[in-house]
Short mmCIF file of C-alpha atoms in Angstrom, two decimals:
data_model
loop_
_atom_site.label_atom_id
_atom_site.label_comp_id
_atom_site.label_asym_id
_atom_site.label_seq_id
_atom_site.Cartn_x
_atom_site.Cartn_y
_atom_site.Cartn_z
CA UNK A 23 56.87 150.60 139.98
CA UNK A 24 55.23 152.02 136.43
CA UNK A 25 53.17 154.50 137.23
CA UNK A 26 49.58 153.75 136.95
CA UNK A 27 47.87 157.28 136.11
CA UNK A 28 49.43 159.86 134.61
CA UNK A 29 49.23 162.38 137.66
CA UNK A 30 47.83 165.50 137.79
CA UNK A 31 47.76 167.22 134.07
CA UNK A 32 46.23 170.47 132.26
CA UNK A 33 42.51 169.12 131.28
CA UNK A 34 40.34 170.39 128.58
CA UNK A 35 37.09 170.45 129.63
CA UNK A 36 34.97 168.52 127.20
CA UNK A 37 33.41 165.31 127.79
CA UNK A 38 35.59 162.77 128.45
CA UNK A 39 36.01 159.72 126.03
CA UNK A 40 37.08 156.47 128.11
CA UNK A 41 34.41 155.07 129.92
CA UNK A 42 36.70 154.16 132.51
CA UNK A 43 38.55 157.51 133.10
CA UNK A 44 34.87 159.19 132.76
CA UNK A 45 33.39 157.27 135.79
CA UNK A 46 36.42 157.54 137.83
CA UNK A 47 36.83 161.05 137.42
CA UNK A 48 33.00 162.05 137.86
CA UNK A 49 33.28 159.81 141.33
CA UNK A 50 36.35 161.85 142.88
CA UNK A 51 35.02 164.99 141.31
CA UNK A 52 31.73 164.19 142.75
CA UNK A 53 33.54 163.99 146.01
CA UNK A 54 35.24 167.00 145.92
CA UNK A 55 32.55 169.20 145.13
CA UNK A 56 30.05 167.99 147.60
CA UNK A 57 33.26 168.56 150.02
CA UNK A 58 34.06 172.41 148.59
CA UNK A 59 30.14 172.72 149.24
CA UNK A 60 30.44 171.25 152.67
CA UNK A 61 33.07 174.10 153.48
CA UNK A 62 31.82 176.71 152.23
CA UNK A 63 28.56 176.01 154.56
CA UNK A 64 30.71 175.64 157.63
CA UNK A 65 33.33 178.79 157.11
CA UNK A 66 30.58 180.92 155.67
CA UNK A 67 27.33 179.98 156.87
CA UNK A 68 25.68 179.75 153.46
CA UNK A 69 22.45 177.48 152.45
CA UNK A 70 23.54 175.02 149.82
CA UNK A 71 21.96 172.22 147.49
CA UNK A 72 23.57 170.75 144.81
CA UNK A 73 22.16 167.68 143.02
CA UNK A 74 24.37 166.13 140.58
CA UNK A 75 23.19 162.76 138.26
CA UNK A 76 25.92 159.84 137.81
CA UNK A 77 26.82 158.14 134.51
CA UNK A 78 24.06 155.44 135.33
CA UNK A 79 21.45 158.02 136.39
CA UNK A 80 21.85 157.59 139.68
CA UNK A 81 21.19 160.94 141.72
CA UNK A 82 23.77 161.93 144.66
CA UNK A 83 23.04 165.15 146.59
CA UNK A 84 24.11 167.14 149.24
CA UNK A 85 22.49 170.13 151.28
CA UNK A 86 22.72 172.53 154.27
CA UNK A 87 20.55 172.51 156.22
CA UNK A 88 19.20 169.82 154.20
CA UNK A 89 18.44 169.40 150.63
CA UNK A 90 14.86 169.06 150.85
CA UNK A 91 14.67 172.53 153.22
CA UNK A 92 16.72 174.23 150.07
CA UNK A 93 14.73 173.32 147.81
CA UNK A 94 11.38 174.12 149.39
CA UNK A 95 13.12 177.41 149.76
CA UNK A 96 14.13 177.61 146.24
CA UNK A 97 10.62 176.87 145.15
CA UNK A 98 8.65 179.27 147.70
CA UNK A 99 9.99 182.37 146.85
CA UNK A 100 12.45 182.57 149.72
CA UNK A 101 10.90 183.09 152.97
CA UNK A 102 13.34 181.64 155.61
CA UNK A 103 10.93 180.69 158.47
CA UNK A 104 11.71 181.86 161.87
CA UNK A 105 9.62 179.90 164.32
CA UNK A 106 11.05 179.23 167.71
CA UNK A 107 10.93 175.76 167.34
CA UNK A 108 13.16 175.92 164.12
CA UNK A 109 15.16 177.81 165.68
CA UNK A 110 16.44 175.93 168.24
CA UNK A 111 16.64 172.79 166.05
CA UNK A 112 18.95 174.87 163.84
CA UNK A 113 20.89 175.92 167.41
CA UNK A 114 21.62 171.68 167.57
CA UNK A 115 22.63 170.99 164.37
CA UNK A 116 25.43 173.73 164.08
CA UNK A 117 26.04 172.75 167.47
CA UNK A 118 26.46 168.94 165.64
CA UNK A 119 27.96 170.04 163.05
CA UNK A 120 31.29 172.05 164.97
CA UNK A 121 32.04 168.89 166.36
CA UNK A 122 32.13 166.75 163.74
CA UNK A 123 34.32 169.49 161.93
CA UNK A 124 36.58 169.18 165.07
CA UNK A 125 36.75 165.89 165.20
CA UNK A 126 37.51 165.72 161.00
CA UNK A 127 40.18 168.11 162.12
CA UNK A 128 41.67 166.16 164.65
CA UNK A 129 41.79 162.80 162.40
CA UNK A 130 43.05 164.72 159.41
CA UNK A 131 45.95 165.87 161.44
CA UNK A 132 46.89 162.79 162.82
CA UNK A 133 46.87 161.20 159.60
CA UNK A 134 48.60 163.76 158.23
CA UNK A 135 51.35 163.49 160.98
CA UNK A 136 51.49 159.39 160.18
CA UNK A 137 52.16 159.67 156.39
CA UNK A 138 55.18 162.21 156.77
CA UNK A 139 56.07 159.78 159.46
CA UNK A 140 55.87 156.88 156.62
CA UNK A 141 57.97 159.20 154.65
CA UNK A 142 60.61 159.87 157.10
CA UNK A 143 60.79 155.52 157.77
CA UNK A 144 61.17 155.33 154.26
CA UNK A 145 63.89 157.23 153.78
CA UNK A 146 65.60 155.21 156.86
CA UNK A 147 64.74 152.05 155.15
CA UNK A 148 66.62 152.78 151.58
CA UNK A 149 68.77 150.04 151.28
CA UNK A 150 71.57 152.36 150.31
CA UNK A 151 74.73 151.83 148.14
CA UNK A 152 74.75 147.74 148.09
CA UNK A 153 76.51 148.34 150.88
CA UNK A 154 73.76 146.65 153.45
CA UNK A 155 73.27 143.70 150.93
CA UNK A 156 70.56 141.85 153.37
CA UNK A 157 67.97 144.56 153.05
CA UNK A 158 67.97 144.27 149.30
CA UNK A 159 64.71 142.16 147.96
CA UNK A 160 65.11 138.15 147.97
CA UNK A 161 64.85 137.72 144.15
CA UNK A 162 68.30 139.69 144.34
CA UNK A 163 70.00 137.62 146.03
CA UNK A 164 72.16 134.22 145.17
CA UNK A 165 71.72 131.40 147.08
CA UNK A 166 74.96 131.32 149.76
CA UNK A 167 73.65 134.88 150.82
CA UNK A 168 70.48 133.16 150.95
CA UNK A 169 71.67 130.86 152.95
CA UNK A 170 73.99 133.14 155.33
CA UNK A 171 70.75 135.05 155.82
CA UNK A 172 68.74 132.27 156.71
CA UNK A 173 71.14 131.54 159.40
CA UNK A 174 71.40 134.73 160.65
CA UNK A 175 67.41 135.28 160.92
CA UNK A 176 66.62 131.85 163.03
CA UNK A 177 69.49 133.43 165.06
CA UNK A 178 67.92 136.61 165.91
CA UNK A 179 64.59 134.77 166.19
CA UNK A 180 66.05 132.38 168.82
CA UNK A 181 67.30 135.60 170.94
CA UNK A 182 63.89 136.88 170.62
CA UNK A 183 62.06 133.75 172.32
CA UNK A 184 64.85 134.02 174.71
CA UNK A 185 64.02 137.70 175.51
CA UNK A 186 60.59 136.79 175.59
CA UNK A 187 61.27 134.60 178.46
CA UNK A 188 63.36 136.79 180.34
CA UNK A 189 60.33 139.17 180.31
CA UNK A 190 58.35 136.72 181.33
CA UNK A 191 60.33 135.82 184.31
CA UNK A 192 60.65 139.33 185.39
CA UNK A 193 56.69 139.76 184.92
CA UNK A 194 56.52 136.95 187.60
CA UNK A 195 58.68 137.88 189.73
CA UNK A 196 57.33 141.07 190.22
CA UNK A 197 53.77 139.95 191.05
CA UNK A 198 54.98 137.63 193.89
CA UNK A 199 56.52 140.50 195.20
CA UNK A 200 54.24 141.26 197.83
CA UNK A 201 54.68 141.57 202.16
CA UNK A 202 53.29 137.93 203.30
CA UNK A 203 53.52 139.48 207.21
CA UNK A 204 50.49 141.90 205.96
CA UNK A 205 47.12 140.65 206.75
CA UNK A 206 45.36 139.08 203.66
CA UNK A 207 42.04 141.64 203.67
CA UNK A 208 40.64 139.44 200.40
CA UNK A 209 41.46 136.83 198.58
CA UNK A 210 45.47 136.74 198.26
CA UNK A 211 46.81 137.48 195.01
CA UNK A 212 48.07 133.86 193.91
CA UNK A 213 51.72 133.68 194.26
CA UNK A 214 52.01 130.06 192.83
CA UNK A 215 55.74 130.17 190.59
CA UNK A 216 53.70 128.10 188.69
CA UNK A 217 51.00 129.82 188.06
CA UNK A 218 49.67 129.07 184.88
CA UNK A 219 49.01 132.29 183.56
CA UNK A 220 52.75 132.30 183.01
CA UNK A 221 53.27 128.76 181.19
CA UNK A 222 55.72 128.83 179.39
CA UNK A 223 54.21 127.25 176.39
CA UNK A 224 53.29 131.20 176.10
CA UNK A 225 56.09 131.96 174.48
CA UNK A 226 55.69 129.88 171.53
CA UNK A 227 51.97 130.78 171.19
CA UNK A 228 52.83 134.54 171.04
CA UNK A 229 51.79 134.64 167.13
CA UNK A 230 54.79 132.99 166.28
CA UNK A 231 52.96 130.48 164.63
CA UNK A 232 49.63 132.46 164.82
CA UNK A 233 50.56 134.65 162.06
CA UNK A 234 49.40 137.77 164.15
CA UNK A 235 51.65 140.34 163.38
CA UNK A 236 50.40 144.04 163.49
CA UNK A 237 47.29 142.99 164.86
CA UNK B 19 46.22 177.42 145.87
CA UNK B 20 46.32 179.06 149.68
CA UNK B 21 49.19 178.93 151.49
CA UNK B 22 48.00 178.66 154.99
CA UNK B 23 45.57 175.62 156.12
CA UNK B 24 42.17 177.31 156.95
CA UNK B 25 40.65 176.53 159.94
CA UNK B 26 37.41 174.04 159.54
CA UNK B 27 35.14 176.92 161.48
CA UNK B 28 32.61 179.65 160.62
CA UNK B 29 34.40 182.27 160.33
CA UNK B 30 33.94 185.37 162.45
CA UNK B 31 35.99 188.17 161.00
CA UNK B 32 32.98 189.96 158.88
CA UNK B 33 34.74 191.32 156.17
CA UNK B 34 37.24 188.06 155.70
CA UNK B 35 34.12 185.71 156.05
CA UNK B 36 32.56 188.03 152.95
CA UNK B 37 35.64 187.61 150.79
CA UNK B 38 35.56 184.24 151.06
CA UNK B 39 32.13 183.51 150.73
CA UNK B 40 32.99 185.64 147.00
CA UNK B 41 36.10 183.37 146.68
CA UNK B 42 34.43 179.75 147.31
CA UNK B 43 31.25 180.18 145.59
CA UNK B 44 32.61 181.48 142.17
CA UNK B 45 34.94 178.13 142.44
CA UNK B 46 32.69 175.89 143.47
CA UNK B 47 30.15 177.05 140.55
CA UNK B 48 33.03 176.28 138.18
CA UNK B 49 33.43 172.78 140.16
CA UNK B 50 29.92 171.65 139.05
CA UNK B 51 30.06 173.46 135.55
CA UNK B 52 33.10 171.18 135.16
CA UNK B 53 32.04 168.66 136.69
CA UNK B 54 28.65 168.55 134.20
CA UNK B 55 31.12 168.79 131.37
CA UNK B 56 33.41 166.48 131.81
CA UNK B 57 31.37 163.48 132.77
CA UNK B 58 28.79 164.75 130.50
CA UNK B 59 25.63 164.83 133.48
CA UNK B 60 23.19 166.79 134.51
CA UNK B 61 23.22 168.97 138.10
CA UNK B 62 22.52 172.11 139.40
CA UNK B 63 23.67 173.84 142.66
CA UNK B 64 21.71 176.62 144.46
CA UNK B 65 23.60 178.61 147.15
CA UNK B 66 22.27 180.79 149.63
CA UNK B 67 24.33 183.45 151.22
CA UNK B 68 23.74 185.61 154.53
CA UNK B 69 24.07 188.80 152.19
CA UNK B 70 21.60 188.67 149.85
CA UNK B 71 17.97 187.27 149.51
CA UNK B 72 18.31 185.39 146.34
CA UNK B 73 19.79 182.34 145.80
CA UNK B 74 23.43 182.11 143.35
CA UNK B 75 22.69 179.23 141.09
CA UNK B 76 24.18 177.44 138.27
CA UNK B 77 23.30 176.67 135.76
CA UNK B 78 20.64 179.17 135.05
CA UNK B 79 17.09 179.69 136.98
CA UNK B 80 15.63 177.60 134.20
CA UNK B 81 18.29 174.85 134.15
CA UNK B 82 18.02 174.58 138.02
CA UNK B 83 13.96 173.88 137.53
CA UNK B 84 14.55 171.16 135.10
CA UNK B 85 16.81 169.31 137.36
CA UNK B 86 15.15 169.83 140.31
CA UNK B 87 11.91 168.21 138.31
CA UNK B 88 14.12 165.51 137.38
CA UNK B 89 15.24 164.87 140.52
CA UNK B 90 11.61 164.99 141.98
CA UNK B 91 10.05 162.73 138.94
CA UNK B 92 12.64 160.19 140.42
CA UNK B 93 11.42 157.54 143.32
CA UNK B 94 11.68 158.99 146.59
CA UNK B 95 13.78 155.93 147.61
CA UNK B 96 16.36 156.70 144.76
CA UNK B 97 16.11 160.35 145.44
CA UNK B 98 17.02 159.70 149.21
CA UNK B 99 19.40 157.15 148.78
CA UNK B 100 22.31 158.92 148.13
CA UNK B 101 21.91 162.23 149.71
CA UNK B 102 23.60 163.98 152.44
CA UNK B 103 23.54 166.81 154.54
CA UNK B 104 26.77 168.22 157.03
CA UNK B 105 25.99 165.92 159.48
CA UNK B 106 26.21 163.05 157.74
CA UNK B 107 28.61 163.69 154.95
CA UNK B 108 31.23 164.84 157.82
CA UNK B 109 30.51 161.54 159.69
CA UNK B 110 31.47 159.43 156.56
CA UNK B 111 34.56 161.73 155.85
CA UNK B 112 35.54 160.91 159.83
CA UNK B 113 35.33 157.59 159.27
CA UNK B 114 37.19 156.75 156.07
CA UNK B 115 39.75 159.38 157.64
CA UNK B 116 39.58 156.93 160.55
CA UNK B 117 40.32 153.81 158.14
CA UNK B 118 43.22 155.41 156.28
CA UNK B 119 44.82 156.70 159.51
CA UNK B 120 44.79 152.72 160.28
CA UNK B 121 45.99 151.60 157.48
CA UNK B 122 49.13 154.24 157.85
CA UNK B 123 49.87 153.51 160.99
CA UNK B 124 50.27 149.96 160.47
CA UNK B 125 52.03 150.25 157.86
CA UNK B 126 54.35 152.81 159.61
CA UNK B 127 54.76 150.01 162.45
CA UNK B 128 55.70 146.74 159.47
CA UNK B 129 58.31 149.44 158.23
CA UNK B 130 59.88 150.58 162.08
CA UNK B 131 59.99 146.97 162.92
CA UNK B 132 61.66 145.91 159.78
CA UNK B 133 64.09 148.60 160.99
CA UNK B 134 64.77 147.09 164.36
CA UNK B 135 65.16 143.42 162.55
CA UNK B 136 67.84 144.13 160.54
CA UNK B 137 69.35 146.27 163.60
CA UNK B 138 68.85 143.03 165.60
CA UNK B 139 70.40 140.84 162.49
CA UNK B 140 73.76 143.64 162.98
CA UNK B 141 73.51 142.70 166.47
CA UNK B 142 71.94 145.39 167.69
CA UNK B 143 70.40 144.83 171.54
CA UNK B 144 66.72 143.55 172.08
CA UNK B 145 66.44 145.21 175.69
CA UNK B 146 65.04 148.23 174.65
CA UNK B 147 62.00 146.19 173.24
CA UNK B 148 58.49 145.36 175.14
CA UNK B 149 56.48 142.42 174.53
CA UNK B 150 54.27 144.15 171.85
CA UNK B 151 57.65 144.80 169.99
CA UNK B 152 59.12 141.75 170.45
CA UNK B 153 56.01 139.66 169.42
CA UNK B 154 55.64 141.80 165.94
CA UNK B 155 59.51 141.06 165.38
CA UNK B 156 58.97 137.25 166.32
CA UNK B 157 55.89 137.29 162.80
CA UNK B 158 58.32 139.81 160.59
CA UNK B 159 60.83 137.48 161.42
CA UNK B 160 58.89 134.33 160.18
CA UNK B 161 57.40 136.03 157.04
CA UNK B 162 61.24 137.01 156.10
CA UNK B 163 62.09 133.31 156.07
CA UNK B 164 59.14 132.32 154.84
CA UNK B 165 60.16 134.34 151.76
CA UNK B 166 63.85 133.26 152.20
CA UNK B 167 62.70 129.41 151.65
CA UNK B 168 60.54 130.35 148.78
CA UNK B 169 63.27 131.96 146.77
CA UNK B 170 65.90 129.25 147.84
CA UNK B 171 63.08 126.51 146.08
CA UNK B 172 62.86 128.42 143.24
CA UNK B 173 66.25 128.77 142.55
CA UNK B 174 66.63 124.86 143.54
CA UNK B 175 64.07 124.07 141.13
CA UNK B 176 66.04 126.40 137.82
CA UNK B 177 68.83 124.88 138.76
CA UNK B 178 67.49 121.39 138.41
CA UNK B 179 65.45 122.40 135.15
CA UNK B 180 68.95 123.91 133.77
CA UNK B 181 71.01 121.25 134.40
CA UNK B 182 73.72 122.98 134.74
CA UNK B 183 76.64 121.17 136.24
CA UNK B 184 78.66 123.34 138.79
CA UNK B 185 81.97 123.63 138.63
CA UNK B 186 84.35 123.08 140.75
CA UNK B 187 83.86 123.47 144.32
CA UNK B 188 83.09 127.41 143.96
CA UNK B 189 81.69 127.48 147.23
CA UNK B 190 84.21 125.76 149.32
CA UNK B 191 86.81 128.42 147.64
CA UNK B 192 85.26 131.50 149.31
CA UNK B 193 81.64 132.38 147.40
CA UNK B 194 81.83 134.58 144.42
CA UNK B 195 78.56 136.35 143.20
CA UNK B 196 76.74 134.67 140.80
CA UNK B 197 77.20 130.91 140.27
CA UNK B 198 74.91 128.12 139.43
CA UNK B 199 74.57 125.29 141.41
CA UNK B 200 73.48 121.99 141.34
CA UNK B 201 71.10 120.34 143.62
CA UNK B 202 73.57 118.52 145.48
CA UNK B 203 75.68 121.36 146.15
CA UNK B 204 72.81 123.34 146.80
CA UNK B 205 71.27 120.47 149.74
CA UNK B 206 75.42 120.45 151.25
CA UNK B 207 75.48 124.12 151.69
CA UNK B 208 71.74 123.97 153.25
CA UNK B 209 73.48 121.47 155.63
CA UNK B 210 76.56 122.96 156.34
CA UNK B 211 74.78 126.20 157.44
CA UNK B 212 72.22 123.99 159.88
CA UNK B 213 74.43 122.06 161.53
CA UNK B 214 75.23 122.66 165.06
CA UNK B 215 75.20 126.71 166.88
CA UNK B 216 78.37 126.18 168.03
CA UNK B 217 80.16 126.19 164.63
CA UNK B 218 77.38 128.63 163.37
CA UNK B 219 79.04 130.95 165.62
CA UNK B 220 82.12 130.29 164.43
CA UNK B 221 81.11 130.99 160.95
CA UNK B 222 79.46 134.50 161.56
CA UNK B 223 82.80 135.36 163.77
CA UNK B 224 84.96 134.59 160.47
CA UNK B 225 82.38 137.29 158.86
CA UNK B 226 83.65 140.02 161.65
CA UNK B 227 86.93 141.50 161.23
CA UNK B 228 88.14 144.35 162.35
CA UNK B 229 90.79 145.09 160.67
CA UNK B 230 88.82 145.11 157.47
CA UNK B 231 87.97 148.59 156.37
CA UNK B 232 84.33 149.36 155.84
CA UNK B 233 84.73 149.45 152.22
CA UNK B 234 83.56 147.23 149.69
CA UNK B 235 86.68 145.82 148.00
CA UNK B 236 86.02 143.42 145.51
CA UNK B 237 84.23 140.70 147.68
CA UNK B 238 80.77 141.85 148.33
CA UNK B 239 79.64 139.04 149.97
CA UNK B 240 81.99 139.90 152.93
CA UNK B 241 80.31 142.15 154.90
CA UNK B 242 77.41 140.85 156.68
CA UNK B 243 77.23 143.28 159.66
CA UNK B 244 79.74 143.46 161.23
CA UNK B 245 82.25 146.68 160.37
CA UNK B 246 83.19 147.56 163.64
CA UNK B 247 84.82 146.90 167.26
CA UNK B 248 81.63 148.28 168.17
CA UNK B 249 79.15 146.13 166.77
CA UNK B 250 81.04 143.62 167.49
CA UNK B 251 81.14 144.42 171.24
CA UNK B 252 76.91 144.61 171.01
CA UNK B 253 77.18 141.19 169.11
CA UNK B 254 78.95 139.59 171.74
CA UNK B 255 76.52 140.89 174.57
CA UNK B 256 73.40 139.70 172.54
CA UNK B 257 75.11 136.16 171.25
CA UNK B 258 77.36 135.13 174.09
CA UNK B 259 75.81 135.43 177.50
#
């Protein structure tokens, strides 16, 4: 695959020329600022506004407590009001606030954890050396390996459906398996082998044909 | 660059919570400066810190007035619209976190189950598999042939637009790479390889043989799976009740 972008390179910071490299970058730098800002909040406890005006003179902003608290700060000379009510508001929010950074956490760890799994499948999945010639792409191969690996899939799919079944069968087995001598206290779990929460037409309507892989 | 991961927490160490504060806020004032640059836009960012009365601010006193009077000469809908605080900035970061950690873990699952299918085409046991597994391997499956039939029309259709005549009976001589075939040949290998299990069987057998060392000799095409008295052992179990 070409690359697309040229990656991370040494910038010179004047204005950008192409339109489209100018609006992409000020959107992921936009991003990355408000999140630097959003840190620096959290670890330090600072007050933070920053307004910042798109391409299209749009206005994004971001602020801690609030923008519009910042700015009335800004503007009145700096008193930061104490009331008891204000207070305890303030109590909430960082209360808020330490969760959400938790929970960011949490999700930023798991997907961390999933790509380096991706990785680590990858790297199992290299069809290696020519040697496993069926796992190569299907525009590389001629048609009698086509055809030999044709064969060979409809015969691992018919094993499948049979497994399917077999599980099935157990699955039924084991809810009939209960002591008839007991006394039925409620309504008796239904025991009919033909129950038709097992039919077997089931099997064939387990996204085979559905198309409902991967959910 | 840092080398450890910081924790996402205020931090309580006085004197490390100070150094950082120093740290962060000279880099995040370059952020915007370059930020302004680059994309050629106006901002400003005013920062408040626990040690000192007066705001840090960028780009000057001055330039923060003028955008702030911008900002306020602009509709209060359009001045609203896109701004954030913690709260809610941190709940949109959660949530496209949440959508990418999706996204990666299904693709993790396509790429595990395309492991166990080809495992499964070597012959490889499906016992170990629950009816989740076996359900996903049942669509990859389909999707594989699917593509299989595609590329077998394709090639169908070239080698009626080439008109190519094949040759002798390359295929009935033991198949070499690359050989074009004609439509007719094409449809009798099609049916030779559907007709009935029994003699399908027979056919992937004549691809086992043990004897064979697991090299790749000049024939390429000769080594579907099976390498080894082992697999073949697993083959037999899975294909031969």
């Amino acid at each position: 695959m070409a690359r697309q972008s040229k990656g991370r390179r040494k910038l010179d910071i004047v204005k950008i020329t192409k339109e489209s490299n100018l609006l992409v970058t000020f959107s992921k730098r936009r991003y990355g600022v408000f999140k630097k800002a959003s840190e620096l909040a959290t670890l330090c406890g600072a007050e933070i506004a920053i307004i910042v005006f798109s391409p299209s003179m749009k206005v994004f902003s971001f602020g801690h407590p609030s923008v519009e608290t910042v700015i009335d700060r800004f503007f009145s000379g700096n008193s930061t009001q104490t009331s008891g009510v204000l207070q305890l508001a303030k109590i909430h929010r960082n209360a808020r606030v330490r969760d959400l950074n938790l929970q960011l956490t949490q999700v930023t760890t798991q997907l961390d954890e999933e790509k380096k799994r991706g990785e680590e499948l990858d790297q199992g999945n290299k069809a290696g050396d020519g040697y496993r010639w069926w796992e190569s792409p299907v525009e590389e191969l001629d048609l009698p390996k086509l055809e030999h690996l044709k064969a060979s899939f409809e015969m691992l799919r018919e094993n499948v459906t049979k497994r399917v079944e077999e599980l099935l069968i157990q699955t039924t087995n084991h809810t009939q398996f209960y002591n008839p001598n007991s006394a039925p206290v409620n309504e008796a779990l239904p025991t009919d082998p033909n129950n038709d929460v097992f039919d077997e037409s089931l099997v064939y309507n387990l996204g085979f044909q559905n198309g409902n892989g991967f959910f | 660059m840092t080398r450890k991961k910081v924790k996402l927490a205020y931090i309580t160490n006085d004197s490390a919570r100070k150094a950082t504060y120093k740290k962060r806020k000279k880099g995040l004032m370059k952020k915007v400066s370059e930020l302004s640059t680059l994309c050629g836009i106006d901002a400003c960012a005013i920062i408040y810190s626990p040690y000192d009365s007066q705001p840090e601010v960028w780009p000057s006193p001055l330039g923060v007035q003028r955008v702030l009077a911008q900002f306020r000469n602009m509709p209060e809908m359009d001045q609203s619209k896109k701004m954030v605080n913690q709260e809610s900035f941190l709940r949109q970061r959660i949530t496209k976190a949440n959508e990418q950690l999706k996204k990666q873990r299904k693709e993790n699952r396509e790429k595990e189950m395309t492991q166990v299918m080809f495992q499964g085409l070597i012959g490889k046991s499906l016992n170990s598999l629950n009816m989740m597994d076996l359900n996903d391997l049942g669509w990859l499956i389909d999707q594989n042939l699917k593509e299989i039939h595609k590329r077998v029309e394709t090639l169908n259709k070239e080698a009626n637009n080439s008109q190519v005549v094949a040759a002798a009976a390359t295929y009935g001589a033991g198949p070499s790479v690359e050989v074009k075939i004609s439509p007719e040949q094409a449809e009798r290998q099609a049916f030779e390889v559907n007709i009935d299990a029994m003699q399908r069987q027979q056919w992937l057998m004549d691809w086992i043989n043990p004897q064979e060392p697991m090299g790749f000799g000049g024939d390429e095409v000769n080594n579907l799976p099976f390498g080894d008295a082992n697999h073949n052992a697993l083959w037999s179990s899975a294909f031969f009740p």
